[in-house]
């Protein structure tokens, strides 16, 4: 059982909190490159309960600073992009991307006061259409060269959406393969493929094993007469998951806290084989569900536009066919921060239990002054593990699913949705 103390430990990520300190050891997605075009407006941003401004200087470099001007606290997101930095509109102080104060035009000529002013600034790296930020102490580690961010632009897609709940409960949805047999049911699709297999066995066997990146989760559904439908998903420290994969590629769901009651749900998809122009894999229908402000069209305020008439004929939820409203309704419905002392975890929640225990252990490790797993320094950066993600394999029920991807003698049958 998760205690009140553990729940606080796992869910609070503001400055100085133990889990917040863990999160800050890793590069985290801060914004999409498209939010910050050259010459565009600075973006006010809240991350890990800190108010920040993200801007791109006139040379194209992204910078992430505390939002309040070091002079008398004006909001720098209204500032001017010019002269190698971001200039406050109140009295013209100018900051560069590293937080140095370059100018204080109201001070007497020859003043060196500006040299003694430094704003809090967090390093940024822009890769794969995403601006990542490092908000931790000391020298930043390497940004791991994950395949999903280094894939060519034509072979990946990124999106983000505002979620009205704590990051953890949303990420735990990724570690719970059983809800596929309920929450995401679309009746018309149940005659075939993955949807049919998920509907046919609603009580899969779930196994979880610890790995160097977090937890690997297997779900095994019986596929009569003599096969198993096996899915492999992964929890990756500290706040993302890899789901919905095949030999072609997979989907990353990354849940970045805004504060303890809101987060950005990033979805990064990539393909090793097919560009965006020639694979149905890219059409997730998400675009119709998310507005230009990265907010959901179906949301808590409009009860996700649930249409109860369609619950008889079309979907289990009455929330349309796109998975985003389904998952949002389920996880935001748990409350701003789920009270885990009230839950009753069953045999199907093994992935969630394993991920919590790994994260709790890592929190204690960081409290003891150690580097957490998956923080890469120097040459280690090239050693990002090859995380297997599959949701498309049927194998004979005589085969051990744990290592089936290593066993070339097994004739794997790909399941298409
Ligand atoms: S408050 Fe920003 S320059 Fe004065
Ligand atoms: Fe889901």
CSV table of C-alpha atoms and ligand atoms in Angstrom, one decimal:
chain,number,residue,atom,x,y,z
A,1,UNK,CA,0.0,0.0,0.0
A,2,UNK,CA,1.1,3.5,-0.7
A,3,UNK,CA,1.2,5.6,2.4
A,4,UNK,CA,0.5,9.4,2.7
A,5,UNK,CA,4.2,10.0,3.1
A,6,UNK,CA,5.0,8.0,0.0
A,7,UNK,CA,2.3,9.7,-2.1
A,8,UNK,CA,3.7,13.1,-1.1
A,9,UNK,CA,7.2,11.9,-2.0
A,10,UNK,CA,6.2,10.6,-5.4
A,11,UNK,CA,3.9,13.5,-6.5
A,12,UNK,CA,5.5,16.8,-5.2
A,13,UNK,CA,8.0,18.1,-7.7
A,14,UNK,CA,8.5,21.8,-6.7
A,15,UNK,CA,11.9,23.3,-5.9
A,16,UNK,CA,13.6,21.5,-2.9
A,17,UNK,CA,11.2,18.5,-2.9
A,18,UNK,CA,12.9,15.1,-3.0
A,19,UNK,CA,11.1,14.0,-6.2
A,20,UNK,CA,11.6,17.5,-7.7
A,21,UNK,CA,15.3,17.1,-7.1
A,22,UNK,CA,15.2,13.7,-9.0
A,23,UNK,CA,13.3,15.2,-11.9
A,24,UNK,CA,15.9,18.0,-12.2
A,25,UNK,CA,18.7,15.5,-12.7
A,26,UNK,CA,17.4,14.8,-16.2
A,27,UNK,CA,16.9,16.9,-19.3
A,28,UNK,CA,13.2,17.5,-19.6
A,29,UNK,CA,11.1,18.8,-22.6
A,30,UNK,CA,10.3,22.5,-22.0
A,31,UNK,CA,8.7,23.6,-25.3
A,32,UNK,CA,8.2,22.7,-28.9
A,33,UNK,CA,10.5,24.5,-31.3
A,34,UNK,CA,7.4,25.7,-33.2
A,35,UNK,CA,6.4,27.7,-30.1
A,36,UNK,CA,9.6,29.8,-30.4
A,37,UNK,CA,10.2,30.9,-34.0
A,38,UNK,CA,13.2,33.2,-34.6
A,39,UNK,CA,12.0,36.7,-33.8
A,40,UNK,CA,8.9,35.4,-32.0
A,41,UNK,CA,7.5,36.4,-28.6
A,42,UNK,CA,9.0,35.0,-25.4
A,43,UNK,CA,7.0,32.2,-23.9
A,44,UNK,CA,5.9,32.3,-20.2
A,45,UNK,CA,6.3,28.8,-18.9
A,46,UNK,CA,5.7,27.1,-15.6
A,47,UNK,CA,7.8,24.0,-14.9
A,48,UNK,CA,8.2,22.0,-11.7
A,49,UNK,CA,6.3,24.8,-9.9
A,50,UNK,CA,8.8,27.5,-11.1
A,51,UNK,CA,7.7,30.5,-13.2
A,52,UNK,CA,10.0,30.9,-16.1
A,53,UNK,CA,10.4,32.6,-19.5
A,54,UNK,CA,11.7,30.9,-22.5
A,55,UNK,CA,13.0,33.1,-25.3
A,56,UNK,CA,15.1,32.8,-28.5
A,57,UNK,CA,17.7,35.5,-28.8
A,58,UNK,CA,18.5,37.3,-32.1
A,59,UNK,CA,21.1,34.6,-32.9
A,60,UNK,CA,18.5,31.8,-32.5
A,61,UNK,CA,19.8,30.5,-29.2
A,62,UNK,CA,17.0,29.4,-26.7
A,63,UNK,CA,17.3,30.7,-23.1
A,64,UNK,CA,15.3,29.8,-20.0
A,65,UNK,CA,15.3,32.3,-17.2
A,66,UNK,CA,13.3,33.0,-14.0
A,67,UNK,CA,10.3,35.1,-15.2
A,68,UNK,CA,10.8,38.1,-12.9
A,69,UNK,CA,13.3,40.8,-13.8
A,70,UNK,CA,16.2,41.0,-11.3
A,71,UNK,CA,15.7,44.7,-11.0
A,72,UNK,CA,12.2,45.1,-9.6
A,73,UNK,CA,10.4,42.0,-10.7
A,74,UNK,CA,8.6,42.8,-13.9
A,75,UNK,CA,7.5,39.9,-16.1
A,76,UNK,CA,10.2,39.3,-18.7
A,77,UNK,CA,7.8,37.5,-21.0
A,78,UNK,CA,6.7,40.9,-22.2
A,79,UNK,CA,10.3,41.8,-23.0
A,80,UNK,CA,12.0,42.8,-26.2
A,81,UNK,CA,14.2,40.5,-28.1
A,82,UNK,CA,17.2,42.6,-29.2
A,83,UNK,CA,20.9,43.3,-28.7
A,84,UNK,CA,21.9,39.7,-27.9
A,85,UNK,CA,19.3,39.0,-25.3
A,86,UNK,CA,15.9,39.7,-23.6
A,87,UNK,CA,15.3,43.3,-22.6
A,88,UNK,CA,12.9,44.1,-19.7
A,89,UNK,CA,10.3,46.7,-20.9
A,90,UNK,CA,10.1,48.4,-17.4
A,91,UNK,CA,13.6,50.0,-17.3
A,92,UNK,CA,15.5,48.2,-20.1
A,93,UNK,CA,17.8,45.8,-18.3
A,94,UNK,CA,19.1,43.3,-20.8
A,95,UNK,CA,19.8,39.6,-20.1
A,96,UNK,CA,21.5,36.9,-22.2
A,97,UNK,CA,20.6,33.2,-22.4
A,98,UNK,CA,23.0,32.4,-19.6
A,99,UNK,CA,21.4,34.9,-17.3
A,100,UNK,CA,24.1,37.5,-17.4
A,101,UNK,CA,22.9,41.1,-17.2
A,102,UNK,CA,24.5,42.8,-20.2
A,103,UNK,CA,23.0,46.3,-19.7
A,104,UNK,CA,21.3,48.6,-17.2
A,105,UNK,CA,20.7,51.6,-19.3
A,106,UNK,CA,19.2,53.7,-16.4
A,107,UNK,CA,22.4,53.4,-14.3
A,108,UNK,CA,25.2,56.1,-14.5
A,109,UNK,CA,27.6,55.8,-17.4
A,110,UNK,CA,30.6,53.6,-16.4
A,111,UNK,CA,28.6,51.7,-13.8
A,112,UNK,CA,29.7,48.0,-13.3
A,113,UNK,CA,26.6,47.2,-11.2
A,114,UNK,CA,25.3,45.0,-14.1
A,115,UNK,CA,28.3,42.6,-13.7
A,116,UNK,CA,27.1,41.8,-10.2
A,117,UNK,CA,23.6,40.8,-11.3
A,118,UNK,CA,22.9,37.3,-12.5
A,119,UNK,CA,19.5,35.8,-13.2
A,120,UNK,CA,18.7,32.2,-12.6
A,121,UNK,CA,19.1,30.5,-16.0
A,122,UNK,CA,18.7,26.9,-17.1
A,123,UNK,CA,20.7,25.4,-20.0
A,124,UNK,CA,18.6,24.5,-23.0
A,125,UNK,CA,19.3,22.1,-25.9
A,126,UNK,CA,17.2,21.9,-29.0
A,127,UNK,CA,16.9,18.5,-30.6
A,128,UNK,CA,14.2,16.8,-32.7
A,129,UNK,CA,11.9,19.8,-32.7
A,130,UNK,CA,12.0,20.0,-28.9
A,131,UNK,CA,13.7,22.5,-26.6
A,132,UNK,CA,14.9,20.5,-23.6
A,133,UNK,CA,15.9,22.2,-20.3
A,134,UNK,CA,18.2,21.1,-17.6
A,135,UNK,CA,17.0,22.5,-14.3
A,136,UNK,CA,19.4,20.5,-12.0
A,137,UNK,CA,22.6,21.4,-10.1
A,138,UNK,CA,26.1,21.5,-11.5
A,139,UNK,CA,27.2,20.6,-15.0
A,140,UNK,CA,24.4,19.2,-17.1
A,141,UNK,CA,24.6,15.6,-18.1
A,142,UNK,CA,24.5,14.5,-21.8
A,143,UNK,CA,21.2,14.7,-23.4
A,144,UNK,CA,20.7,11.0,-24.2
A,145,UNK,CA,20.6,10.4,-28.0
A,146,UNK,CA,17.3,8.6,-27.9
A,147,UNK,CA,16.2,7.3,-31.2
A,148,UNK,CA,12.9,9.1,-30.8
A,149,UNK,CA,14.5,12.5,-30.8
A,150,UNK,CA,17.4,11.9,-33.2
A,151,UNK,CA,15.2,10.4,-36.0
A,152,UNK,CA,14.9,12.7,-39.0
A,153,UNK,CA,12.2,15.3,-39.0
A,154,UNK,CA,10.3,13.3,-41.7
A,155,UNK,CA,10.1,10.3,-39.4
A,156,UNK,CA,8.9,11.7,-36.1
A,157,UNK,CA,6.2,13.8,-34.7
A,158,UNK,CA,5.8,15.7,-31.4
A,159,UNK,CA,2.8,17.1,-29.6
A,160,UNK,CA,2.0,18.3,-26.2
A,161,UNK,CA,-1.2,18.9,-24.3
A,162,UNK,CA,-2.2,20.6,-21.0
A,163,UNK,CA,-3.4,18.1,-18.4
A,164,UNK,CA,-5.3,19.0,-15.3
A,165,UNK,CA,-3.7,16.5,-12.9
A,166,UNK,CA,-0.5,15.4,-11.3
A,167,UNK,CA,2.1,13.9,-13.6
A,168,UNK,CA,2.3,10.6,-11.8
A,169,UNK,CA,-1.3,9.4,-12.2
A,170,UNK,CA,-1.1,10.1,-15.9
A,171,UNK,CA,2.2,8.2,-16.3
A,172,UNK,CA,0.7,5.3,-14.4
A,173,UNK,CA,-2.0,5.1,-17.1
A,174,UNK,CA,0.9,4.1,-19.4
A,175,UNK,CA,1.9,1.3,-17.1
A,176,UNK,CA,-1.6,-0.2,-17.0
A,177,UNK,CA,-2.1,-2.4,-20.1
A,178,UNK,CA,-5.5,-3.7,-18.8
A,179,UNK,CA,-7.4,-0.5,-19.5
A,180,UNK,CA,-7.0,-1.1,-23.2
A,181,UNK,CA,-9.7,-3.8,-22.8
A,182,UNK,CA,-12.1,-1.2,-21.4
A,183,UNK,CA,-11.4,2.5,-21.7
A,184,UNK,CA,-10.2,2.5,-25.3
A,185,UNK,CA,-12.8,0.1,-26.7
A,186,UNK,CA,-14.1,1.0,-30.1
A,187,UNK,CA,-16.7,-1.6,-30.9
A,188,UNK,CA,-16.5,-1.4,-34.7
A,189,UNK,CA,-12.8,-2.2,-34.6
A,190,UNK,CA,-13.1,-5.4,-32.4
A,191,UNK,CA,-13.5,-7.8,-35.3
A,192,UNK,CA,-9.8,-7.7,-36.0
A,193,UNK,CA,-6.2,-6.8,-35.0
A,194,UNK,CA,-5.1,-5.4,-31.6
A,195,UNK,CA,-8.5,-4.1,-30.6
A,196,UNK,CA,-10.0,-7.5,-31.2
A,197,UNK,CA,-7.4,-9.2,-29.1
A,198,UNK,CA,-7.7,-6.7,-26.3
A,199,UNK,CA,-11.5,-7.2,-26.2
A,200,UNK,CA,-11.2,-11.0,-26.4
A,201,UNK,CA,-9.1,-11.3,-23.2
A,202,UNK,CA,-9.9,-8.6,-20.6
A,203,UNK,CA,-7.9,-10.2,-17.8
A,204,UNK,CA,-4.4,-10.5,-19.2
A,205,UNK,CA,-1.4,-11.7,-17.2
A,206,UNK,CA,0.8,-8.8,-16.2
A,207,UNK,CA,4.4,-9.1,-15.3
A,208,UNK,CA,6.9,-6.4,-14.4
A,209,UNK,CA,10.7,-6.6,-14.2
A,210,UNK,CA,13.2,-4.0,-13.2
A,211,UNK,CA,15.6,-2.8,-15.8
A,212,UNK,CA,18.4,-0.3,-16.0
A,213,UNK,CA,16.0,2.4,-17.3
A,214,UNK,CA,13.1,1.6,-15.0
A,215,UNK,CA,10.6,-1.2,-15.5
A,216,UNK,CA,9.6,-3.5,-18.4
A,217,UNK,CA,6.0,-4.6,-18.4
A,218,UNK,CA,4.6,-7.6,-20.2
A,219,UNK,CA,0.9,-8.1,-20.7
A,220,UNK,CA,-0.1,-11.5,-22.1
A,221,UNK,CA,-3.5,-12.1,-23.5
A,222,UNK,CA,-4.7,-15.5,-24.6
A,223,UNK,CA,-5.4,-15.7,-28.4
A,224,UNK,CA,-7.3,-18.9,-28.9
A,225,UNK,CA,-6.7,-21.6,-30.0
A,226,UNK,CA,-3.0,-21.7,-29.3
A,227,UNK,CA,-1.4,-18.3,-29.3
A,228,UNK,CA,-0.5,-15.5,-26.9
A,229,UNK,CA,-0.8,-11.8,-27.7
A,230,UNK,CA,2.1,-10.2,-26.0
A,231,UNK,CA,2.7,-6.5,-25.4
A,232,UNK,CA,5.9,-5.0,-24.0
A,233,UNK,CA,5.8,-1.5,-22.6
A,234,UNK,CA,8.3,0.4,-20.4
A,235,UNK,CA,8.5,2.9,-17.6
A,236,UNK,CA,11.5,5.1,-18.1
A,237,UNK,CA,13.0,7.1,-15.2
A,238,UNK,CA,11.8,9.4,-14.0
A,239,UNK,CA,8.6,10.5,-15.8
A,240,UNK,CA,8.0,8.9,-19.2
A,241,UNK,CA,6.9,5.7,-20.8
A,242,UNK,CA,7.4,3.9,-24.1
A,243,UNK,CA,4.2,2.3,-25.4
A,244,UNK,CA,2.6,1.2,-28.7
A,245,UNK,CA,5.6,-0.1,-30.5
A,246,UNK,CA,6.7,-2.5,-33.2
A,247,UNK,CA,9.9,-3.1,-35.1
A,248,UNK,CA,9.0,0.1,-37.0
A,249,UNK,CA,9.1,2.4,-34.0
A,250,UNK,CA,7.2,3.4,-30.9
A,251,UNK,CA,5.4,6.2,-29.0
A,252,UNK,CA,6.8,8.0,-26.0
A,253,UNK,CA,4.4,9.6,-23.5
A,254,UNK,CA,6.3,12.0,-21.3
A,255,UNK,CA,4.6,13.7,-18.4
A,256,UNK,CA,6.3,16.9,-17.4
A,257,UNK,CA,5.0,18.7,-14.2
A,258,UNK,CA,3.9,22.3,-14.5
A,259,UNK,CA,3.1,22.2,-10.8
A,260,UNK,CA,1.8,19.4,-8.6
A,261,UNK,CA,-1.8,19.7,-10.0
A,262,UNK,CA,-1.0,20.2,-13.8
A,263,UNK,CA,1.4,18.8,-16.3
A,264,UNK,CA,2.3,18.8,-20.0
A,265,UNK,CA,1.6,15.5,-21.6
A,266,UNK,CA,4.1,15.2,-24.4
A,267,UNK,CA,3.7,12.6,-27.1
A,268,UNK,CA,6.7,11.8,-29.3
A,269,UNK,CA,6.3,9.2,-32.1
A,270,UNK,CA,8.9,8.0,-34.5
A,271,UNK,CA,9.3,5.5,-37.2
A,272,UNK,CA,12.4,3.8,-38.4
A,273,UNK,CA,10.8,2.9,-41.7
A,274,UNK,CA,8.1,5.2,-42.9
A,275,UNK,CA,8.0,8.9,-43.3
A,276,UNK,CA,5.0,10.9,-42.3
A,277,UNK,CA,3.8,10.9,-45.9
A,278,UNK,CA,3.5,7.2,-46.3
A,279,UNK,CA,2.3,5.4,-43.2
A,280,UNK,CA,-1.1,5.4,-41.5
A,281,UNK,CA,0.9,5.1,-38.2
A,282,UNK,CA,1.1,8.9,-38.1
A,283,UNK,CA,-2.6,9.7,-38.3
A,284,UNK,CA,-3.6,9.6,-34.6
A,285,UNK,CA,-6.5,12.0,-35.0
A,286,UNK,CA,-5.0,14.0,-32.1
A,287,UNK,CA,-4.9,17.2,-34.1
A,288,UNK,CA,-8.7,17.6,-34.0
A,289,UNK,CA,-8.6,17.0,-30.2
A,290,UNK,CA,-6.1,19.7,-29.3
A,291,UNK,CA,-6.4,23.5,-29.9
A,292,UNK,CA,-3.6,25.9,-31.0
A,293,UNK,CA,-3.1,26.7,-27.3
A,294,UNK,CA,-2.3,23.0,-26.6
A,295,UNK,CA,-5.5,22.7,-24.6
A,296,UNK,CA,-8.0,19.9,-25.1
A,297,UNK,CA,-11.2,20.5,-27.1
A,298,UNK,CA,-12.8,17.8,-24.9
A,299,UNK,CA,-11.9,18.7,-21.3
A,300,UNK,CA,-13.0,18.6,-17.7
A,301,UNK,CA,-15.0,21.8,-18.0
A,302,UNK,CA,-17.2,20.3,-20.8
A,303,UNK,CA,-17.2,16.8,-19.3
A,304,UNK,CA,-15.1,15.7,-22.3
A,305,UNK,CA,-18.3,16.1,-24.4
A,306,UNK,CA,-19.4,12.6,-23.4
A,307,UNK,CA,-22.2,11.3,-25.6
A,308,UNK,CA,-23.9,8.6,-23.7
A,309,UNK,CA,-26.0,7.4,-26.6
A,310,UNK,CA,-22.8,6.3,-28.4
A,311,UNK,CA,-21.9,4.1,-25.4
A,312,UNK,CA,-24.3,1.5,-26.6
A,313,UNK,CA,-23.2,1.4,-30.2
A,314,UNK,CA,-19.8,2.9,-30.7
A,315,UNK,CA,-17.4,3.2,-27.8
A,316,UNK,CA,-17.1,2.0,-24.3
A,317,UNK,CA,-16.8,5.6,-23.0
A,318,UNK,CA,-19.0,7.7,-25.2
A,319,UNK,CA,-15.9,10.0,-25.6
A,320,UNK,CA,-15.2,9.5,-29.3
A,321,UNK,CA,-12.5,7.4,-30.9
A,322,UNK,CA,-9.4,9.2,-30.0
A,323,UNK,CA,-7.5,7.9,-27.0
A,324,UNK,CA,-6.6,11.3,-25.6
A,325,UNK,CA,-10.1,12.2,-24.2
A,326,UNK,CA,-10.4,8.6,-22.8
A,327,UNK,CA,-7.1,8.8,-20.9
A,328,UNK,CA,-7.7,12.4,-19.8
A,329,UNK,CA,-11.1,11.6,-18.4
A,330,UNK,CA,-9.8,8.6,-16.5
A,331,UNK,CA,-6.7,10.2,-15.1
A,332,UNK,CA,-7.9,13.8,-14.5
A,333,UNK,CA,-11.0,12.2,-12.8
A,334,UNK,CA,-8.7,10.8,-10.1
A,335,UNK,CA,-8.4,14.3,-8.8
A,336,UNK,CA,-5.7,17.0,-9.0
A,337,UNK,CA,-3.4,14.6,-7.0
A,338,UNK,CA,-4.7,11.1,-6.7
A,339,UNK,CA,-5.1,10.0,-3.0
A,340,UNK,CA,-3.3,6.7,-3.3
A,341,UNK,CA,-4.2,5.7,0.3
A,342,UNK,CA,-7.7,5.2,-0.9
A,343,UNK,CA,-6.9,2.9,-3.9
A,344,UNK,CA,-7.0,-0.9,-4.1
A,345,UNK,CA,-4.4,-2.2,-6.4
A,346,UNK,CA,-5.0,-5.6,-8.0
A,347,UNK,CA,-3.0,-8.2,-9.8
A,348,UNK,CA,-3.2,-6.2,-13.0
A,349,UNK,CA,-1.5,-3.2,-11.4
A,350,UNK,CA,1.9,-4.9,-11.1
A,351,UNK,CA,3.6,-2.4,-13.5
A,352,UNK,CA,2.4,0.5,-11.4
A,353,UNK,CA,3.6,-1.0,-8.2
A,354,UNK,CA,7.0,-1.8,-9.6
A,355,UNK,CA,7.4,1.7,-11.1
A,356,UNK,CA,6.5,3.3,-7.7
A,357,UNK,CA,9.0,1.2,-5.9
A,358,UNK,CA,11.8,2.0,-8.4
A,359,UNK,CA,11.1,5.8,-8.2
A,360,UNK,CA,11.0,5.7,-4.4
A,361,UNK,CA,14.3,4.0,-4.3
A,362,UNK,CA,15.8,6.5,-6.8
A,363,UNK,CA,14.5,9.4,-4.7
A,364,UNK,CA,16.3,8.0,-1.7
A,365,UNK,CA,19.5,7.5,-3.8
A,366,UNK,CA,19.5,11.1,-4.9
A,367,UNK,CA,18.8,12.2,-1.3
A,368,UNK,CA,21.9,10.3,-0.4
A,369,UNK,CA,23.9,12.3,-3.0
A,370,UNK,CA,24.2,9.7,-5.8
A,371,UNK,CA,23.5,10.2,-9.5
A,372,UNK,CA,20.3,8.4,-10.4
A,373,UNK,CA,20.2,5.8,-13.2
A,374,UNK,CA,19.9,7.0,-16.8
A,375,UNK,CA,21.9,10.2,-16.2
A,376,UNK,CA,24.7,10.0,-18.6
A,377,UNK,CA,28.0,11.8,-18.3
A,378,UNK,CA,30.8,12.0,-20.8
A,379,UNK,CA,31.3,8.9,-23.0
A,380,UNK,CA,28.5,7.1,-21.3
A,381,UNK,CA,26.0,9.1,-23.5
A,382,UNK,CA,26.4,6.6,-26.3
A,383,UNK,CA,25.2,3.8,-24.2
A,384,UNK,CA,21.4,4.5,-24.2
A,385,UNK,CA,19.9,1.0,-23.8
A,386,UNK,CA,17.9,-0.5,-26.6
A,387,UNK,CA,14.4,-0.5,-25.0
A,388,UNK,CA,12.1,-3.0,-26.7
A,389,UNK,CA,8.6,-1.8,-27.2
A,390,UNK,CA,6.0,-4.1,-28.9
A,391,UNK,CA,2.3,-4.3,-29.2
A,392,UNK,CA,2.1,-6.3,-32.4
A,393,UNK,CA,3.2,-9.8,-31.7
A,394,UNK,CA,1.3,-13.1,-31.6
A,395,UNK,CA,3.4,-16.1,-30.6
A,396,UNK,CA,2.6,-19.7,-30.0
A,397,UNK,CA,1.6,-20.2,-26.4
A,398,UNK,CA,4.4,-22.8,-26.0
A,399,UNK,CA,7.0,-20.0,-26.4
A,400,UNK,CA,8.4,-18.1,-23.4
A,401,UNK,CA,7.4,-14.5,-24.0
A,402,UNK,CA,10.2,-13.0,-21.9
A,403,UNK,CA,12.8,-13.4,-24.5
A,404,UNK,CA,10.7,-13.9,-27.6
A,405,UNK,CA,12.3,-10.9,-29.4
A,406,UNK,CA,15.7,-12.6,-29.2
A,407,UNK,CA,14.5,-15.9,-30.5
A,408,UNK,CA,14.8,-15.9,-34.3
A,409,UNK,CA,13.3,-19.4,-34.6
A,410,UNK,CA,10.0,-18.0,-33.5
A,411,UNK,CA,7.9,-17.0,-36.4
A,412,UNK,CA,6.3,-13.9,-35.2
A,413,UNK,CA,3.0,-12.8,-36.6
A,414,UNK,CA,2.5,-9.1,-36.7
A,415,UNK,CA,-0.8,-7.8,-35.6
A,416,UNK,CA,-2.0,-4.7,-37.2
A,417,UNK,CA,-4.6,-2.5,-35.6
B,1,LIG,S1,12.0,45.7,-13.5
B,1,LIG,FE1,13.0,45.1,-15.2
B,1,LIG,S2,14.3,46.7,-15.7
B,1,LIG,FE2,13.3,47.4,-13.9
B,2,LIG,FE1,-4.7,4.8,-22.4
